[in-house]
CSV table of C-alpha atoms in Angstrom, one decimal:
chain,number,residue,atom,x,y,z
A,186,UNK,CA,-44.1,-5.6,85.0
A,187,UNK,CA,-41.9,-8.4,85.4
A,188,UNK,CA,-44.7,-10.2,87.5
A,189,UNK,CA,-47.4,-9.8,84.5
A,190,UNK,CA,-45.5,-11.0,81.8
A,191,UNK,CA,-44.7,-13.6,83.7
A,192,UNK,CA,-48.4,-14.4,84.2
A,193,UNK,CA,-49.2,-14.2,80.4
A,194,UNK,CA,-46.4,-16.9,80.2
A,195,UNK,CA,-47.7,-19.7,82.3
A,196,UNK,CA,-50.2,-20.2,79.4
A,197,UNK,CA,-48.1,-20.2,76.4
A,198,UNK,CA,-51.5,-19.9,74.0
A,199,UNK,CA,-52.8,-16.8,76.1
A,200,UNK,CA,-49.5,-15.0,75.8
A,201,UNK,CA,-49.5,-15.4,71.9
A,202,UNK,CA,-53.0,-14.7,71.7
A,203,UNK,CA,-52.2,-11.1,74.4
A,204,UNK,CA,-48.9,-10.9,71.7
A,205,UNK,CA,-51.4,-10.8,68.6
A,206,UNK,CA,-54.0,-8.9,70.5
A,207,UNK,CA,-51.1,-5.7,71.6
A,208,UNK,CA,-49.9,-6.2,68.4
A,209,UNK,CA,-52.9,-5.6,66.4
A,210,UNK,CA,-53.7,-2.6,68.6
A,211,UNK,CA,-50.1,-1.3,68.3
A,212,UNK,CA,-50.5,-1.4,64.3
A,213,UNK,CA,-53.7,0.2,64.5
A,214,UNK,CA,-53.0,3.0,66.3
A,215,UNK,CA,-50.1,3.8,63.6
A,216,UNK,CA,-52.3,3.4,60.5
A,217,UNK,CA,-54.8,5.4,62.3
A,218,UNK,CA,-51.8,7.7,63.0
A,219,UNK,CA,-51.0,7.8,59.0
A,220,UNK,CA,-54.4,8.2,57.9
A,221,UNK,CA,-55.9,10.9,60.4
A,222,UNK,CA,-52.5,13.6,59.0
A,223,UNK,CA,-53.7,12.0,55.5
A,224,UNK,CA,-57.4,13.2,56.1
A,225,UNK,CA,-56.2,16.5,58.2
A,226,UNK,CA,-54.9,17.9,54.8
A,227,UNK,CA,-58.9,18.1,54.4
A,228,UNK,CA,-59.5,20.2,56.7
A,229,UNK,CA,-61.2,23.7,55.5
A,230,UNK,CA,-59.8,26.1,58.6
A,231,UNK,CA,-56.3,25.5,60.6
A,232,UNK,CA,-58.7,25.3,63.6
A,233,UNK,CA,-60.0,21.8,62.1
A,234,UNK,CA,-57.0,20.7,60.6
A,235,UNK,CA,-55.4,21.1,64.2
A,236,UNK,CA,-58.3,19.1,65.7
A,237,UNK,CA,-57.8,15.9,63.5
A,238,UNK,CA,-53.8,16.1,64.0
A,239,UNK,CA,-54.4,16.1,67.9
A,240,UNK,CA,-56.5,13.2,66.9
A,241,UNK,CA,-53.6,11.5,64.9
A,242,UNK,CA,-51.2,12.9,67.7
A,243,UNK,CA,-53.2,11.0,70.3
A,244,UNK,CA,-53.1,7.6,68.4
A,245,UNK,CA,-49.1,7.5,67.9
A,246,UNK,CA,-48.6,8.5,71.8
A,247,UNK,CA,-50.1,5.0,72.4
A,248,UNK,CA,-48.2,2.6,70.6
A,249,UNK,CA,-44.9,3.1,72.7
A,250,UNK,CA,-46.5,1.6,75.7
A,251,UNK,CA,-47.6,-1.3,73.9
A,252,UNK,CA,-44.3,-1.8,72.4
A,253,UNK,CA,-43.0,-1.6,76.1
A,254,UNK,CA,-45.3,-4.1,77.5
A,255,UNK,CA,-44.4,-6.7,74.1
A,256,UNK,CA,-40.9,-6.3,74.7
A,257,UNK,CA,-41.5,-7.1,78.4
A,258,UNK,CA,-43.6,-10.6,76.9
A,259,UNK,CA,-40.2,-11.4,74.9
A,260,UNK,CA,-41.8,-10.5,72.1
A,261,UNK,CA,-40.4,-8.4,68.7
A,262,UNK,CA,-43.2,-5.3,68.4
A,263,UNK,CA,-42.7,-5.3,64.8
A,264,UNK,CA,-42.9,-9.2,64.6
A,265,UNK,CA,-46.1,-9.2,66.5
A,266,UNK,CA,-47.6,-6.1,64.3
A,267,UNK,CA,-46.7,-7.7,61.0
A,268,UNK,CA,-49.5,-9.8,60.6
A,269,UNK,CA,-52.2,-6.8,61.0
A,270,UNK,CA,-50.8,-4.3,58.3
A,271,UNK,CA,-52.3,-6.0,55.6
A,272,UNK,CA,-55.7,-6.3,56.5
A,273,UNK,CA,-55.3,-2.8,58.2
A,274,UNK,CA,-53.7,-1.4,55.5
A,275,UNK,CA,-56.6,-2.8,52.9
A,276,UNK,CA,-59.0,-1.8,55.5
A,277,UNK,CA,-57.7,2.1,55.0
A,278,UNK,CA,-57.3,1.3,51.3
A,279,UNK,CA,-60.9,0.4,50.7
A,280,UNK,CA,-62.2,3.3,53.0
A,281,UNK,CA,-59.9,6.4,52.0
A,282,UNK,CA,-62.5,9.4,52.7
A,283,UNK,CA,-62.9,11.5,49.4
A,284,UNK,CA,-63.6,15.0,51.1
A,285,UNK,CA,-63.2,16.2,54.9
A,286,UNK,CA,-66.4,15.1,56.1
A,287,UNK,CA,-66.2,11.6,54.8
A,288,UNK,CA,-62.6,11.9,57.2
A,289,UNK,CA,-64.5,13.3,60.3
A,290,UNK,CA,-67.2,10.5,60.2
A,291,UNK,CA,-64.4,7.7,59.9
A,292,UNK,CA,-62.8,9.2,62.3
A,293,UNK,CA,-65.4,9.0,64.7
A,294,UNK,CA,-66.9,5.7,63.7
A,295,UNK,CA,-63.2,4.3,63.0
A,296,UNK,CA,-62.4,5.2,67.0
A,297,UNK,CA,-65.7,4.0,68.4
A,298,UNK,CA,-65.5,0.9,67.1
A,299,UNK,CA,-61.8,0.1,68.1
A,300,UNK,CA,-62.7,1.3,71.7
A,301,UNK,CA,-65.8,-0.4,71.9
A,302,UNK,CA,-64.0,-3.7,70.4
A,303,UNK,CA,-61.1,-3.0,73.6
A,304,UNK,CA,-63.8,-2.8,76.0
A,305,UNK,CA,-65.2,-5.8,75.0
A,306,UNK,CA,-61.9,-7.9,75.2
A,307,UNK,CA,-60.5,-6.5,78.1
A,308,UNK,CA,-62.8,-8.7,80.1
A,309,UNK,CA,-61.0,-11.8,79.1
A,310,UNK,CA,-57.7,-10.5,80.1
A,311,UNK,CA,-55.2,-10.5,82.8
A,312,UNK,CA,-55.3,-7.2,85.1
A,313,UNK,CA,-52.2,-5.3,83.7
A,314,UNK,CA,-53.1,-6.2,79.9
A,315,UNK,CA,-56.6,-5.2,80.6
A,316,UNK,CA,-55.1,-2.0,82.1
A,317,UNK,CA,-52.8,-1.2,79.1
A,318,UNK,CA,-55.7,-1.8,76.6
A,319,UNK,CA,-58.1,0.0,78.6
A,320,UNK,CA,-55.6,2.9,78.4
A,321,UNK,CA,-55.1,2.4,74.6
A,322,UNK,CA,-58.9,4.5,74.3
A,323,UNK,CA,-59.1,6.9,77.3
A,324,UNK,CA,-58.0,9.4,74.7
A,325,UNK,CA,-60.8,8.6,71.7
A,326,UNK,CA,-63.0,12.0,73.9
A,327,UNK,CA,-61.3,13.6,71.4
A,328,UNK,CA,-63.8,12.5,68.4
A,329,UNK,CA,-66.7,14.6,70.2
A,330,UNK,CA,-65.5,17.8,68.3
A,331,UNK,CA,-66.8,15.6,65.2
A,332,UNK,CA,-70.4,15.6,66.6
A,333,UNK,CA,-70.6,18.9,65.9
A,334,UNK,CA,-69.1,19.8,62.6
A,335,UNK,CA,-70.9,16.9,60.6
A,336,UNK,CA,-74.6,18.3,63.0
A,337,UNK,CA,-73.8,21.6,61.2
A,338,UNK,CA,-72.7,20.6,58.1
A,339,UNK,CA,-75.5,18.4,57.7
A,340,UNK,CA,-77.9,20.8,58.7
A,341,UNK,CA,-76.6,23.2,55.6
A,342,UNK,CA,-77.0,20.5,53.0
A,343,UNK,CA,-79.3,17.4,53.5
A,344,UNK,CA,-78.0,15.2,50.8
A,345,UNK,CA,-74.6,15.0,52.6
A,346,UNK,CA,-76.5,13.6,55.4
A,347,UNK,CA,-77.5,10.8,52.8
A,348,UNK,CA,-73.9,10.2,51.5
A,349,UNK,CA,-72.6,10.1,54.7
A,350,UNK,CA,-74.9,7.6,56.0
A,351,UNK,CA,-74.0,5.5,53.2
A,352,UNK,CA,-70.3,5.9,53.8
A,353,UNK,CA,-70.7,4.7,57.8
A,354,UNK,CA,-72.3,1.7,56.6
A,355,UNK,CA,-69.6,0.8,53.9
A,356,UNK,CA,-66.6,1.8,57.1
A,357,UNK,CA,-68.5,-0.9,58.9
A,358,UNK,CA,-68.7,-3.4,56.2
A,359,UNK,CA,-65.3,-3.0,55.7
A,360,UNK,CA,-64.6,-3.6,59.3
A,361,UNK,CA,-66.2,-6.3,59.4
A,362,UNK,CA,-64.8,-7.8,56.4
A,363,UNK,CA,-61.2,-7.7,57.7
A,364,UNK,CA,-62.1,-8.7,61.2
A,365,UNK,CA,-63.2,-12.1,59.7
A,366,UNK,CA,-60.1,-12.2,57.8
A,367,UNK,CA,-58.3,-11.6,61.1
A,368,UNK,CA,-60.0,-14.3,63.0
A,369,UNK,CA,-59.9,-16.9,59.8
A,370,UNK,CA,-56.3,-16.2,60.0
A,371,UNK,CA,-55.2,-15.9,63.9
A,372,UNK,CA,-56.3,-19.1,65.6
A,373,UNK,CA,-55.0,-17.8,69.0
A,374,UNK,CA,-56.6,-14.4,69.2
A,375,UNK,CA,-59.8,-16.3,68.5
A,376,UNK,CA,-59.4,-18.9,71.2
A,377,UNK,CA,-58.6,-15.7,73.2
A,378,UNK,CA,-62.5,-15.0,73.2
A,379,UNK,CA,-63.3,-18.9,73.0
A,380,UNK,CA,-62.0,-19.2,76.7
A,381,UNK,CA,-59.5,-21.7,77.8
A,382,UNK,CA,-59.0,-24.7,80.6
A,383,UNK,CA,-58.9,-21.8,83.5
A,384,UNK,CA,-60.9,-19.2,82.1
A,385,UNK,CA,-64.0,-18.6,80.6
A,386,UNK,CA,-65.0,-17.2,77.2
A,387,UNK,CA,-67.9,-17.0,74.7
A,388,UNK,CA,-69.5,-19.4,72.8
A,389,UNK,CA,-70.7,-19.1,69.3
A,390,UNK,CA,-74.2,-17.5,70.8
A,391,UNK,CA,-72.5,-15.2,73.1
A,392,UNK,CA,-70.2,-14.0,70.0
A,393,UNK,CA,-73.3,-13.7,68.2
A,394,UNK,CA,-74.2,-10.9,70.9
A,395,UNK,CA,-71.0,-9.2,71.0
A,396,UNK,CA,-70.7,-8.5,67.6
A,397,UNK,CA,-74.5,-7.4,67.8
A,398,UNK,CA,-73.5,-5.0,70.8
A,399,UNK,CA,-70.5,-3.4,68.3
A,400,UNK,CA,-73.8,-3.2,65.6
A,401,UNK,CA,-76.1,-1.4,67.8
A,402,UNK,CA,-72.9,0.9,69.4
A,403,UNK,CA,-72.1,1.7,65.9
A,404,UNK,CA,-76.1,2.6,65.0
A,405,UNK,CA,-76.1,4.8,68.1
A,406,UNK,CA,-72.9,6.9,67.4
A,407,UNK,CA,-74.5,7.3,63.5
A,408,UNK,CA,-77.1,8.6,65.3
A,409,UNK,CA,-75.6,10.9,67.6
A,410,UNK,CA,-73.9,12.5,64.0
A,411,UNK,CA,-77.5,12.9,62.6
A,412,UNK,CA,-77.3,10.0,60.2
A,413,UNK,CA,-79.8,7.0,59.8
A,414,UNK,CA,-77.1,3.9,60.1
B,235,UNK,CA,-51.7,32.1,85.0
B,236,UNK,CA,-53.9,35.1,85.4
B,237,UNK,CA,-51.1,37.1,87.2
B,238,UNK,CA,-48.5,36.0,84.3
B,239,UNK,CA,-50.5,37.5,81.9
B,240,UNK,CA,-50.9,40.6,83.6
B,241,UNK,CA,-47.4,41.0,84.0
B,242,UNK,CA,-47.3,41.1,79.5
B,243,UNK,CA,-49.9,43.2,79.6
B,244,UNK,CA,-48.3,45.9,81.8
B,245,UNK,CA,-46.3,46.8,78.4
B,246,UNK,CA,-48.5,46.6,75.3
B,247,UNK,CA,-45.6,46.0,73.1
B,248,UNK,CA,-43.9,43.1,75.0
B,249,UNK,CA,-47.4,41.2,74.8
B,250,UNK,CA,-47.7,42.2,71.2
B,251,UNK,CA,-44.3,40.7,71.1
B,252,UNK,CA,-45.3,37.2,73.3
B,253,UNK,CA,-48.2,36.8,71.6
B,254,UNK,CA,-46.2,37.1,68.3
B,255,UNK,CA,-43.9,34.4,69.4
B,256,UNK,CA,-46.1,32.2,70.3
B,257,UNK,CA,-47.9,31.9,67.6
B,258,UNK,CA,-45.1,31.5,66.0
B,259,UNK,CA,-43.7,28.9,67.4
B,260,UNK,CA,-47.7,26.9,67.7
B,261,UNK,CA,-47.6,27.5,64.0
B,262,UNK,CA,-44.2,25.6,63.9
B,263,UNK,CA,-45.1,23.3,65.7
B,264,UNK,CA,-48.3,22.9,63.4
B,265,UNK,CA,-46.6,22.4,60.6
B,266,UNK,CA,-43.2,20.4,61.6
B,267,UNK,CA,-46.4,17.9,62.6
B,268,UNK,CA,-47.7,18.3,58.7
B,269,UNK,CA,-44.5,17.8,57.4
B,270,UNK,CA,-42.7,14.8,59.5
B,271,UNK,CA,-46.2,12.8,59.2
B,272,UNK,CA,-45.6,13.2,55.3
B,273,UNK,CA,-41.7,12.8,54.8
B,274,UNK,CA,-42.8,9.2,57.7
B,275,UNK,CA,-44.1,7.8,54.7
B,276,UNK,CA,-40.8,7.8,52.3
B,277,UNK,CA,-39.8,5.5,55.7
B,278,UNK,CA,-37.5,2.3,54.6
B,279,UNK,CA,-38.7,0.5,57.6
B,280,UNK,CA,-42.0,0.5,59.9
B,281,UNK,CA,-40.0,1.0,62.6
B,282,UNK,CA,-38.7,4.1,61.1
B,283,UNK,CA,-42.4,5.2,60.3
B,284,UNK,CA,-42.5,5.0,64.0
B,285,UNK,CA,-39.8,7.4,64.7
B,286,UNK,CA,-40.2,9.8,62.8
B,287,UNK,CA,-44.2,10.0,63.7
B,288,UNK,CA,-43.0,9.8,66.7
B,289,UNK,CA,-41.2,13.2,66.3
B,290,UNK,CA,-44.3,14.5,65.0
B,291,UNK,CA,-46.7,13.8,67.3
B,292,UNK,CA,-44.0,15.6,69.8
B,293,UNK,CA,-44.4,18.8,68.0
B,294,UNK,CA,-48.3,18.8,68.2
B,295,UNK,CA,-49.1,17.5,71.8
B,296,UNK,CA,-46.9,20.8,72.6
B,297,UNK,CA,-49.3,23.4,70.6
B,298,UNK,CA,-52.6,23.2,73.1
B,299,UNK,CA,-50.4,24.9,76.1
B,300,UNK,CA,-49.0,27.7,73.4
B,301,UNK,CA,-53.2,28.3,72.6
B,302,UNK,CA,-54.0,28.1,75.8
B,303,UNK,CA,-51.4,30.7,76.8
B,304,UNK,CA,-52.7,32.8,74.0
B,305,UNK,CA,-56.0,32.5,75.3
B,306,UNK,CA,-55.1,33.8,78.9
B,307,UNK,CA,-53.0,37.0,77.0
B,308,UNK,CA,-56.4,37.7,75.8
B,309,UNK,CA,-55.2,36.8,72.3
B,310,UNK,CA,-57.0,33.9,69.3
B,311,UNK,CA,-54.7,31.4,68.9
B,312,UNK,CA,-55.4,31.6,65.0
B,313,UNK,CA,-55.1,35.2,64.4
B,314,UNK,CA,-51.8,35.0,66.7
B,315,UNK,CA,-50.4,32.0,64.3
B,316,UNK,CA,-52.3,33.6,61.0
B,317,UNK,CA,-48.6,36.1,59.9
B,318,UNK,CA,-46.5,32.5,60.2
B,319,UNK,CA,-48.1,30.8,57.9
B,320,UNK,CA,-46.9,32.6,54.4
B,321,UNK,CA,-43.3,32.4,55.8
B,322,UNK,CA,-43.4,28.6,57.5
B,323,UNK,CA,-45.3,27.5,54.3
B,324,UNK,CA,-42.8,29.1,52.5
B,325,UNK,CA,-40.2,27.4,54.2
B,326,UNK,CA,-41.3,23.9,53.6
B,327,UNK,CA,-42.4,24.4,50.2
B,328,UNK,CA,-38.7,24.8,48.9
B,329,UNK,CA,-37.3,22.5,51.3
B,330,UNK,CA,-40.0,19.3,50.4
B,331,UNK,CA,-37.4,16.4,51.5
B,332,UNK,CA,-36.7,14.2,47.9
B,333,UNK,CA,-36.3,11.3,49.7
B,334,UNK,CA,-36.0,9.1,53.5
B,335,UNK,CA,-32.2,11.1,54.3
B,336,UNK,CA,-33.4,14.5,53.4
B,337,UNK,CA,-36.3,14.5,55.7
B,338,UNK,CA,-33.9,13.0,58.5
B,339,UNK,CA,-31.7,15.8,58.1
B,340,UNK,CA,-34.2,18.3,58.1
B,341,UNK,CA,-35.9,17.0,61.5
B,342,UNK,CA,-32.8,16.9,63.0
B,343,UNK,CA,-31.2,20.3,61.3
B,344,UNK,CA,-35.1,21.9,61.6
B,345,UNK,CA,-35.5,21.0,65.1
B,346,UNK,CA,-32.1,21.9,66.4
B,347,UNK,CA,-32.6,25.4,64.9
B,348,UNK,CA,-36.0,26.0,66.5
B,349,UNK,CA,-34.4,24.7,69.5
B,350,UNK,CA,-31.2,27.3,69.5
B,351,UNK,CA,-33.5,29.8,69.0
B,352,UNK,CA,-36.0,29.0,71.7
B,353,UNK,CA,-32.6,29.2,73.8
B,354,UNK,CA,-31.5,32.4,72.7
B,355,UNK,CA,-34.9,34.0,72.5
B,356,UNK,CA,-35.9,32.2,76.1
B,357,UNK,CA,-33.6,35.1,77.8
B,358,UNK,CA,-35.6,38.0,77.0
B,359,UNK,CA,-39.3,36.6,78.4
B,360,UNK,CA,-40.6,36.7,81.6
B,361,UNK,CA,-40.7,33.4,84.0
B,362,UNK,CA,-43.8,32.1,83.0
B,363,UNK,CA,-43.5,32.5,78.9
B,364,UNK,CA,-39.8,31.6,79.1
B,365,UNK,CA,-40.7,28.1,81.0
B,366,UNK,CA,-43.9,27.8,78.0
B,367,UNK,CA,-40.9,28.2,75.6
B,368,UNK,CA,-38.3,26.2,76.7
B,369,UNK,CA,-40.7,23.4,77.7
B,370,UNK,CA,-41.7,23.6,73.8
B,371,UNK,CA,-38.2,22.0,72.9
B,372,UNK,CA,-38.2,19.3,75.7
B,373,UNK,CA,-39.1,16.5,73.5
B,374,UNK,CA,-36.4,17.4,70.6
B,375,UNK,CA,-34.5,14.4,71.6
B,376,UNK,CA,-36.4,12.2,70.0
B,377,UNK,CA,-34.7,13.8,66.8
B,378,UNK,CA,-31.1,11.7,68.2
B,379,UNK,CA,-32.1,8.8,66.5
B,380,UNK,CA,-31.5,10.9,63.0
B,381,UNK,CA,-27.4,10.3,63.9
B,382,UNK,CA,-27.1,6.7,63.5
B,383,UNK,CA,-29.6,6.5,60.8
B,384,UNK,CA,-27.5,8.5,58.6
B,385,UNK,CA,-24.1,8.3,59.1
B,386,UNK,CA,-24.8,4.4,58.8
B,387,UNK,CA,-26.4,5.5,55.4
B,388,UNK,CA,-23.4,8.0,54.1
B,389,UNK,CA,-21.2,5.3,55.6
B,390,UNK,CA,-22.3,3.0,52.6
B,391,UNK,CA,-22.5,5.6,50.3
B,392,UNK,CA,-20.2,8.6,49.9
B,393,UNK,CA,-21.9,10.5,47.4
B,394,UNK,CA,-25.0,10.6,49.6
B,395,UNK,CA,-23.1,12.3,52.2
B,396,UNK,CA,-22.1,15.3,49.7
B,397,UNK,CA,-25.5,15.5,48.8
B,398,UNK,CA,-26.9,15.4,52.1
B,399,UNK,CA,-24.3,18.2,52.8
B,400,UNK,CA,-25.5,20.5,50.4
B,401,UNK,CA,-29.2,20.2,51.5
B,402,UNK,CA,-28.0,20.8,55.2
B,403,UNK,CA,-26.8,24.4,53.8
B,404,UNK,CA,-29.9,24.7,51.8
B,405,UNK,CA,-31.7,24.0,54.9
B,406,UNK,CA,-30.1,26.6,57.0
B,407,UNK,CA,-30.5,29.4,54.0
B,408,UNK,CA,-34.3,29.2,53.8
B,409,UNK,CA,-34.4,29.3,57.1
B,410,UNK,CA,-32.2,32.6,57.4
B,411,UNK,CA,-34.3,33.6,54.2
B,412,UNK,CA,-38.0,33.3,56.1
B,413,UNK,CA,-36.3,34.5,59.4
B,414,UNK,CA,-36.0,37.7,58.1
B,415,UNK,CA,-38.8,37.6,56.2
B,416,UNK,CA,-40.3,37.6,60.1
B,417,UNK,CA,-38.3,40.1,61.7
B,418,UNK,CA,-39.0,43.0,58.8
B,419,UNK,CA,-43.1,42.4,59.4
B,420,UNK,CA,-43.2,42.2,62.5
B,421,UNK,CA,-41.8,45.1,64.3
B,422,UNK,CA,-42.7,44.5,68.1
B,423,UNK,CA,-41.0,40.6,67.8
B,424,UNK,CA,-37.7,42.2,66.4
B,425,UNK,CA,-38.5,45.3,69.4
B,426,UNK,CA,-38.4,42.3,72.0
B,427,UNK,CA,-34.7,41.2,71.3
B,428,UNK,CA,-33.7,45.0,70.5
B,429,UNK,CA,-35.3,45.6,74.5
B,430,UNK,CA,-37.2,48.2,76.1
B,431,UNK,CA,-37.7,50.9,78.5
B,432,UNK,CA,-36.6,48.3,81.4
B,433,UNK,CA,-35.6,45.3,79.5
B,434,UNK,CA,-32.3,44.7,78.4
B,435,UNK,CA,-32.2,43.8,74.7
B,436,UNK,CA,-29.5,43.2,71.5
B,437,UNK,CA,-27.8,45.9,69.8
B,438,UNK,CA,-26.7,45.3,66.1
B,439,UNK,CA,-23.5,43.8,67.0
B,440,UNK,CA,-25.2,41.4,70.0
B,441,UNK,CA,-27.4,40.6,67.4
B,442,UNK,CA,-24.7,39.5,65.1
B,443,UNK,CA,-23.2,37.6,67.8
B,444,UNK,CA,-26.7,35.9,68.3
B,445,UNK,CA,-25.9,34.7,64.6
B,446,UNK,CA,-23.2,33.9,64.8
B,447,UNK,CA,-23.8,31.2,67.6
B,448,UNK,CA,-27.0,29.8,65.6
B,449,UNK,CA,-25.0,28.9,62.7
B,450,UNK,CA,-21.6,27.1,64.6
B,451,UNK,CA,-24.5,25.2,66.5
B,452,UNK,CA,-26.1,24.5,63.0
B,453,UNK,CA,-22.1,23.8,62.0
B,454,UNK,CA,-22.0,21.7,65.1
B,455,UNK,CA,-25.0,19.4,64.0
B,456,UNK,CA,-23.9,18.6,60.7
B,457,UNK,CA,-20.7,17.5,61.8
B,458,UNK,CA,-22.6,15.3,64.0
B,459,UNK,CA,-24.1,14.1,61.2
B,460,UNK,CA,-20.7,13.2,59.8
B,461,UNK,CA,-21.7,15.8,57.1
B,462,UNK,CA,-19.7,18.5,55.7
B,463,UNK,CA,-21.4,21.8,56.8
C-alpha cells in the first residue's frame, strides 16, 4: 500500500490526476447512494424496493476503500471529492426520474456508463489504482434485475417504451454535458488520458473513439431494455 | 443448511416462530436502511452523510442471508416480513427525526435496542439461527460515531441535551408500544421465549426480568450519550 502511493508520487501530476480521478468515483458512488434510496421509495412491491436499496447498498460499500487508498496518497477524501459534487449533484438535479421506471432505467444506464467509463481509464493507470477502480464496478451485476422489469413493463404498455427511450437519451446528454464541464475544469484528470513523458495516452482521434465506444455501449444496454436509443 | 432447517421443522411451532423472527428482523433491517438513508440527508457535513449511509447500507447488506434463510425453512421472505410492516411503519412514523441530533439518537438508541434484543432473543434458537441472528448486529458499531457527534453538540448547547433527552424516552416508548403490538399477534413468536415441550423458555416474572435488562441497557446508552434517560 505504502509501495503504491509511493509510485503515484514520483509523478506529482499523475498523483493529482489518480487524487481527482478516486475522488470523482468516491463522490459518485455516494450520490448514486442518495439517489438509488430516493428512487427506491418508487418502488410498487417491497421485493423491488429491496432490489434498488441493495443497489444503493452496493454503491456506499465502495467509497470506504477509496477513501482508504486517498488517505494512503496524503490526500483529504473530502478535499479530493469537493470538486465533483456540483456537477454530480446538477447531473442528479437535471435527471431526477418522475415514476419508478424512469428510476430503474437510470439506474441501469447511470451504472453502465460509470463502469464502462472505469474500464476505460483503468488502462492508463498504475496496477493497484487500476485494481481499486476495477473493484469500484464488480458489483454493478446487480442492474440485470432491471432488464427484466422495464422488458415486462414495456411489453404491457408500448408508449412507456417511447418515454423511456427518450429519457435514456436525455441521462446521456446530461452525462455528457457534465463530463465536459469536468474536463473544462480539471486540467490534470484530462492530461491523465492525454499521456505523459513515461506513459502513453490518447490523442484527440483516439478520444474521439472512446467516447464513441461509451455511445455505442450505451445504445446496446438501451437495447438490451427494449428501447430504441 | 439443509439439515438446520430440518432441525426447525421437527417442531411446527418453533419454525413458525424462526420464521416469524426473521422476518422480523429483515423487515428491520429493511426499513432502519429507508430511514437512515433519509434522516443522512438533514447531515451538517458530507462526511456525516457518509456515516450515517454508512450505517444504512450495514442494515441492508445483512437482509439477503435472513431471505435466504427463509428460503431454505421453506418460507417467502415477503409473506415472512408482510405482519412487521404495520408495526415497524408504525414505529417510524411517530418517531420521524425533526432534525440531524434526533436521527443520531435514534440510530444509536434504535440500533442498540435491536441489538439487546437479538442478545436476549439469540438464547432461545438453535445453532444455526442463533449465529444468523447474532451475525445480524455485527456491524452495529458503526452506530459509535453517534457519541462524539452529540455530546460535542449538547456540549455547546444545553437545552439541546434536554431535548434530545426527552426524544430518547419517546424513542424507547414507541418501541415498547409496537413491541407489544407484536407479541399479542403473533402467538408462536411470544410461544418461543415462553418455551416448549423440550425448550426451556420465560415465565412472566423471567420475562419481566428480560425488561427490565432492555431498558437499564437503553438507560445505559443515553447516559453514554451524556443525556438524561
Amino acid at each position: 500500500m505504502a509501495e503504491s502511493a509511493a509510485s503515484a508520487d514520483a509523478d506529482p501530476l499523475y498523483r493529482e490526476a489518480v487524487v481527482d480521478l478516486l475522488g470523482a468515483i468516491a463522490y459518485g458512488e455516494i450520490s448514486a447512494f442518495e439517489r438509488l434510496a430516493e428512487d427506491a421509495k418508487l418502488a410498487p412491491s417491497l421485493a423491488d424496493k429491496v432490489d434498488l436499496a441493495t443497489m444503493a447498498s452496493g454503491e456506499l460499500t465502495k467509497v470506504h476503500a477509496l477513501h482508504d487508498r486517498l488517505r494512503a496518497l496524503g490526500a483529504d477524501p473530502f478535499e479530493a471529492m469537493a470538486p465533483f459534487r456540483e456537477p454530480l449533484d446538477e447531473f442528479h438535479r437535471h435527471t431526477a426520474p418522475a415514476d419508478w421506471h424512469e428510476g430503474l432505467v437510470k439506474a441501469y444506464v447511470g451504472d453502465g456508463l460509470a463502469n464502462d467509463f472505469y474500464r476505460e481509464i483503468a488502462a492508463y493507470l498504475d496496477p493497484e489504482t487500476r485494481d481499486l477502480v476495477v473493484s469500484s464496478m464488480e458489483e454493478g451485476s446487480h442492474a440485470t434485475f432491471v432488464v427484466d422489469r422495464v422488458r415486462a413493463a414495456i411489453a404491457d404498455d408500448s408508449r412507456l417504451g417511447g418515454r423511456l427511450a427518450l429519457w435514456g437519451r436525455r441521462l446521456m446528454g446530461e452525462a455528457l454535458t457534465q463530463a465536459q464541464r469536468v474536463a473544462a475544469d480539471r486540467d490534470a484528470l484530462t492530461a491523465l488520458l492525454a499521456g505523459g513523458v513515461d506513459r502513453p495516452g490518447l490523442d484527440l482521434a483516439a478520444m474521439g473513439r472512446m467516447f464513441t465506444r461509451l455511445t455505442e455501449r450505451h445504445m446496446a444496454r438501451m437495447g438490451e431494455l427494449g428501447l430504441d436509443a
